[in-house]
Amino acid sequence: IKQAQGDLAYKVFTALDNGADIIRMNQSKPPLDDVRVRKAILHAWSQAKYISISLKDTIPAIKHTFGNTLECDNVAYPKHDPEAAKKLIADYGKPIKVEYIHTQTPRGQELGQILQQLCKAVGIDLTLRPMDMGALIKAIVTGNYQMGSGRIPSAPDQGPALFKEYYSTSRANISKYVDPEMDTLLEKQRTETNPEMRRDLLCTIATKINSDAITMFLAGRRYHFIADKKLSEPEQIIQGIPLFYSELK
């Protein structure tokens, strides 16, 4: 992408979207059943470092899955704070050892190494287990993991995606997160017809995702299109698909 941006023979079109690349933490597997451990891991993590090292600053950091489709003022995102992580670990009072499963691709292994180093810096022993994609998906879907890579897909409306991911009895709730308050919020956003009230519900859900330390956000979504310099800019980019209405006239 960087090379194409510096080449006069090409144009690079970009578009922000919602959704996220994530790491799920399986709350049915100790020590991740303790919110202090999950919060310590999130405070150890640094989106900025990962995005700079691995993604070359081509993808945005995020605090929720809404991208530029919905604005929330404060969603209690756990920023990179090693001292806060160390305090949570001290309060937990026991050694923390966790396994993270990830792809065997160069990027997957690089992500694992970055996370491992950040966890080590605060006193968390993170073991890496690279797997091929089929085995990785099977392990996560069947709940045979502690931490595992995944994503929340882009969608015109993030409400259904969040319901699938976090509702306690959802078949897609593979983080095994169970919370009656979250269930109520997720149910309400499905039926709320007032746009402002639904926005408030979605922002409250985003805040609870962060305050309960359910999911680690790796990065948001930004699509890049490398095209011949003669091509006009697309009129719209919807879920990563460029639309050139004028080219069809």
Tab-separated table of N, CA and C in Angstrom, residues 132-202:
chain	number	residue	atom	x	y	z
A	132	ASP	N	-2.901	-24.291	11.940
A	132	ASP	CA	-3.440	-23.979	10.620
A	132	ASP	C	-4.872	-23.491	10.789
A	133	MET	N	-5.380	-22.814	9.767
A	133	MET	CA	-6.653	-22.111	9.904
A	133	MET	C	-7.795	-23.054	10.279
A	134	GLY	N	-7.855	-24.236	9.664
A	134	GLY	CA	-8.938	-25.170	9.968
A	134	GLY	C	-8.939	-25.603	11.420
A	135	ALA	N	-7.752	-25.943	11.926
A	135	ALA	CA	-7.644	-26.376	13.323
A	135	ALA	C	-7.942	-25.234	14.281
A	136	LEU	N	-7.532	-24.025	13.912
A	136	LEU	CA	-7.788	-22.847	14.748
A	136	LEU	C	-9.284	-22.598	14.885
A	137	ILE	N	-9.991	-22.603	13.755
A	137	ILE	CA	-11.434	-22.369	13.787
A	137	ILE	C	-12.141	-23.443	14.605
A	138	LYS	N	-11.753	-24.685	14.398
A	138	LYS	CA	-12.377	-25.786	15.147
A	138	LYS	C	-12.160	-25.629	16.644
A	139	ALA	N	-10.940	-25.277	17.048
A	139	ALA	CA	-10.643	-25.127	18.472
A	139	ALA	C	-11.482	-24.019	19.096
A	140	ILE	N	-11.623	-22.914	18.383
A	140	ILE	CA	-12.374	-21.780	18.934
A	140	ILE	C	-13.867	-22.081	18.965
A	141	VAL	N	-14.402	-22.629	17.891
A	141	VAL	CA	-15.840	-22.913	17.829
A	141	VAL	C	-16.254	-23.939	18.879
A	142	THR	N	-15.383	-24.907	19.158
A	142	THR	CA	-15.702	-25.940	20.144
A	142	THR	C	-15.325	-25.536	21.567
A	143	GLY	N	-14.767	-24.331	21.732
A	143	GLY	CA	-14.429	-23.839	23.065
A	143	GLY	C	-13.152	-24.412	23.636
A	144	ASN	N	-12.331	-25.048	22.795
A	144	ASN	CA	-11.099	-25.669	23.264
A	144	ASN	C	-9.929	-24.684	23.133
A	145	TYR	N	-10.034	-23.579	23.845
A	145	TYR	CA	-9.005	-22.547	23.776
A	145	TYR	C	-9.149	-21.615	24.973
A	146	GLN	N	-8.097	-20.834	25.236
A	146	GLN	CA	-8.179	-19.761	26.223
A	146	GLN	C	-8.277	-18.403	25.533
A	147	MET	N	-7.299	-18.107	24.663
A	147	MET	CA	-7.343	-16.895	23.857
A	147	MET	C	-7.159	-17.282	22.400
A	148	GLY	N	-7.945	-16.685	21.511
A	148	GLY	CA	-7.862	-17.058	20.107
A	148	GLY	C	-8.264	-15.923	19.186
A	149	SER	N	-7.615	-15.879	18.028
A	149	SER	CA	-7.865	-14.826	17.044
A	149	SER	C	-9.248	-14.974	16.415
A	150	GLY	N	-9.824	-13.841	16.015
A	150	GLY	CA	-11.110	-13.852	15.342
A	150	GLY	C	-11.427	-12.477	14.794
A	151	ARG	N	-12.685	-12.278	14.431
A	151	ARG	CA	-13.105	-10.969	13.931
A	151	ARG	C	-14.604	-10.789	14.108
A	152	ILE	N	-14.996	-9.537	14.199
A	152	ILE	CA	-16.399	-9.158	14.128
A	152	ILE	C	-16.573	-8.504	12.765
A	153	PRO	N	-17.380	-9.067	11.893
A	153	PRO	CA	-17.429	-8.606	10.500
A	153	PRO	C	-18.056	-7.226	10.338
A	154	SER	N	-17.709	-6.587	9.236
A	154	SER	CA	-18.379	-5.343	8.863
A	154	SER	C	-19.845	-5.634	8.557
A	155	ALA	N	-20.704	-4.665	8.844
A	155	ALA	CA	-22.138	-4.839	8.581
A	155	ALA	C	-22.796	-3.469	8.556
A	156	PRO	N	-23.882	-3.317	7.789
A	156	PRO	CA	-24.591	-2.032	7.793
A	156	PRO	C	-25.061	-1.636	9.189
A	157	ASP	N	-25.350	-2.638	10.021
A	157	ASP	CA	-25.803	-2.410	11.395
A	157	ASP	C	-25.040	-3.391	12.290
A	158	GLN	N	-24.303	-2.877	13.261
A	158	GLN	CA	-23.522	-3.747	14.141
A	158	GLN	C	-24.361	-4.423	15.222
A	159	GLY	N	-25.602	-3.969	15.405
A	159	GLY	CA	-26.441	-4.553	16.447
A	159	GLY	C	-26.575	-6.067	16.364
A	160	PRO	N	-26.963	-6.624	15.202
A	160	PRO	CA	-27.076	-8.079	15.099
A	160	PRO	C	-25.757	-8.809	15.350
A	161	ALA	N	-24.650	-8.226	14.896
A	161	ALA	CA	-23.348	-8.860	15.111
A	161	ALA	C	-23.003	-8.912	16.596
A	162	LEU	N	-23.302	-7.832	17.321
A	162	LEU	CA	-23.032	-7.809	18.760
A	162	LEU	C	-23.948	-8.768	19.501
A	163	PHE	N	-25.193	-8.885	19.058
A	163	PHE	CA	-26.112	-9.840	19.685
A	163	PHE	C	-25.562	-11.264	19.545
A	164	LYS	N	-25.151	-11.611	18.351
A	164	LYS	CA	-24.597	-12.952	18.114
A	164	LYS	C	-23.357	-13.204	18.964
A	165	GLU	N	-22.515	-12.195	19.096
A	165	GLU	CA	-21.225	-12.362	19.767
A	165	GLU	C	-21.343	-12.430	21.285
A	166	TYR	N	-22.303	-11.674	21.879
A	166	TYR	CA	-22.282	-11.493	23.328
A	166	TYR	C	-23.551	-11.926	24.062
A	167	TYR	N	-24.622	-12.270	23.348
A	167	TYR	CA	-25.824	-12.724	24.052
A	167	TYR	C	-25.544	-14.087	24.676
A	168	SER	N	-25.944	-14.269	25.922
A	168	SER	CA	-25.485	-15.418	26.705
A	168	SER	C	-25.816	-16.768	26.082
A	169	THR	N	-26.997	-16.888	25.443
A	169	THR	CA	-27.381	-18.185	24.887
A	169	THR	C	-27.167	-18.272	23.370
A	170	SER	N	-26.514	-17.283	22.800
A	170	SER	CA	-26.236	-17.317	21.362
A	170	SER	C	-25.246	-18.434	21.037
A	171	ARG	N	-25.486	-19.146	19.960
A	171	ARG	CA	-24.565	-20.205	19.544
A	171	ARG	C	-23.217	-19.638	19.118
A	172	ALA	N	-23.196	-18.348	18.764
A	172	ALA	CA	-21.953	-17.707	18.349
A	172	ALA	C	-21.200	-17.071	19.516
A	173	ASN	N	-21.731	-17.196	20.725
A	173	ASN	CA	-21.061	-16.647	21.904
A	173	ASN	C	-19.961	-17.605	22.347
A	174	ILE	N	-18.876	-17.620	21.589
A	174	ILE	CA	-17.806	-18.591	21.859
A	174	ILE	C	-16.782	-18.062	22.855
A	175	SER	N	-17.020	-16.854	23.384
A	175	SER	CA	-16.227	-16.380	24.527
A	175	SER	C	-16.845	-16.852	25.848
A	176	LYS	N	-18.043	-17.454	25.757
A	176	LYS	CA	-18.754	-17.976	26.936
A	176	LYS	C	-19.035	-16.873	27.961
A	177	TYR	N	-19.325	-15.699	27.460
A	177	TYR	CA	-19.645	-14.556	28.319
A	177	TYR	C	-21.115	-14.614	28.684
A	178	VAL	N	-21.404	-14.502	29.983
A	178	VAL	CA	-22.784	-14.558	30.460
A	178	VAL	C	-23.003	-13.400	31.430
A	179	ASP	N	-23.952	-12.526	31.078
A	179	ASP	CA	-24.256	-11.400	31.950
A	179	ASP	C	-25.694	-10.953	31.691
A	180	PRO	N	-26.572	-11.036	32.685
A	180	PRO	CA	-27.981	-10.670	32.487
A	180	PRO	C	-28.170	-9.217	32.034
A	181	GLU	N	-27.351	-8.306	32.548
A	181	GLU	CA	-27.469	-6.901	32.154
A	181	GLU	C	-27.166	-6.731	30.673
A	182	MET	N	-26.131	-7.408	30.193
A	182	MET	CA	-25.800	-7.337	28.770
A	182	MET	C	-26.928	-7.935	27.932
A	183	ASP	N	-27.479	-9.048	28.376
A	183	ASP	CA	-28.586	-9.662	27.641
A	183	ASP	C	-29.751	-8.680	27.487
A	184	THR	N	-30.058	-7.962	28.552
A	184	THR	CA	-31.156	-6.993	28.506
A	184	THR	C	-30.861	-5.874	27.511
A	185	LEU	N	-29.633	-5.362	27.537
A	185	LEU	CA	-29.239	-4.301	26.604
A	185	LEU	C	-29.328	-4.780	25.159
A	186	LEU	N	-28.848	-5.991	24.921
A	186	LEU	CA	-28.868	-6.541	23.565
A	186	LEU	C	-30.295	-6.770	23.070
A	187	GLU	N	-31.168	-7.204	23.959
A	187	GLU	CA	-32.575	-7.395	23.586
A	187	GLU	C	-33.237	-6.055	23.267
A	188	LYS	N	-32.959	-5.041	24.084
A	188	LYS	CA	-33.583	-3.738	23.887
A	188	LYS	C	-33.168	-3.096	22.576
A	189	GLN	N	-31.870	-3.217	22.219
A	189	GLN	CA	-31.430	-2.584	20.977
A	189	GLN	C	-32.044	-3.238	19.748
A	190	ARG	N	-32.509	-4.464	19.878
A	190	ARG	CA	-33.155	-5.148	18.750
A	190	ARG	C	-34.533	-4.569	18.448
A	191	THR	N	-35.194	-4.042	19.462
A	191	THR	CA	-36.587	-3.621	19.290
A	191	THR	C	-36.777	-2.104	19.368
A	192	GLU	N	-35.721	-1.379	19.766
A	192	GLU	CA	-35.846	0.073	19.900
A	192	GLU	C	-35.965	0.733	18.523
A	193	THR	N	-36.999	1.550	18.355
A	193	THR	CA	-37.236	2.197	17.055
A	193	THR	C	-36.791	3.654	17.020
A	194	ASN	N	-36.548	4.227	18.191
A	194	ASN	CA	-36.049	5.598	18.243
A	194	ASN	C	-34.542	5.599	17.972
A	195	PRO	N	-34.075	6.248	16.905
A	195	PRO	CA	-32.651	6.186	16.539
A	195	PRO	C	-31.712	6.671	17.640
A	196	GLU	N	-32.083	7.754	18.332
A	196	GLU	CA	-31.202	8.283	19.379
A	196	GLU	C	-31.131	7.330	20.573
A	197	MET	N	-32.260	6.777	20.948
A	197	MET	CA	-32.276	5.840	22.080
A	197	MET	C	-31.530	4.554	21.732
A	198	ARG	N	-31.650	4.117	20.472
A	198	ARG	CA	-30.909	2.915	20.068
A	198	ARG	C	-29.405	3.198	20.040
A	199	ARG	N	-29.032	4.389	19.592
A	199	ARG	CA	-27.613	4.761	19.614
A	199	ARG	C	-27.075	4.700	21.037
A	200	ASP	N	-27.853	5.224	21.990
A	200	ASP	CA	-27.425	5.199	23.388
A	200	ASP	C	-27.277	3.768	23.892
A	201	LEU	N	-28.184	2.893	23.491
A	201	LEU	CA	-28.085	1.489	23.895
A	201	LEU	C	-26.822	0.838	23.329
A	202	LEU	N	-26.535	1.099	22.059
A	202	LEU	CA	-25.349	0.512	21.435
A	202	LEU	C	-24.072	1.039	22.086
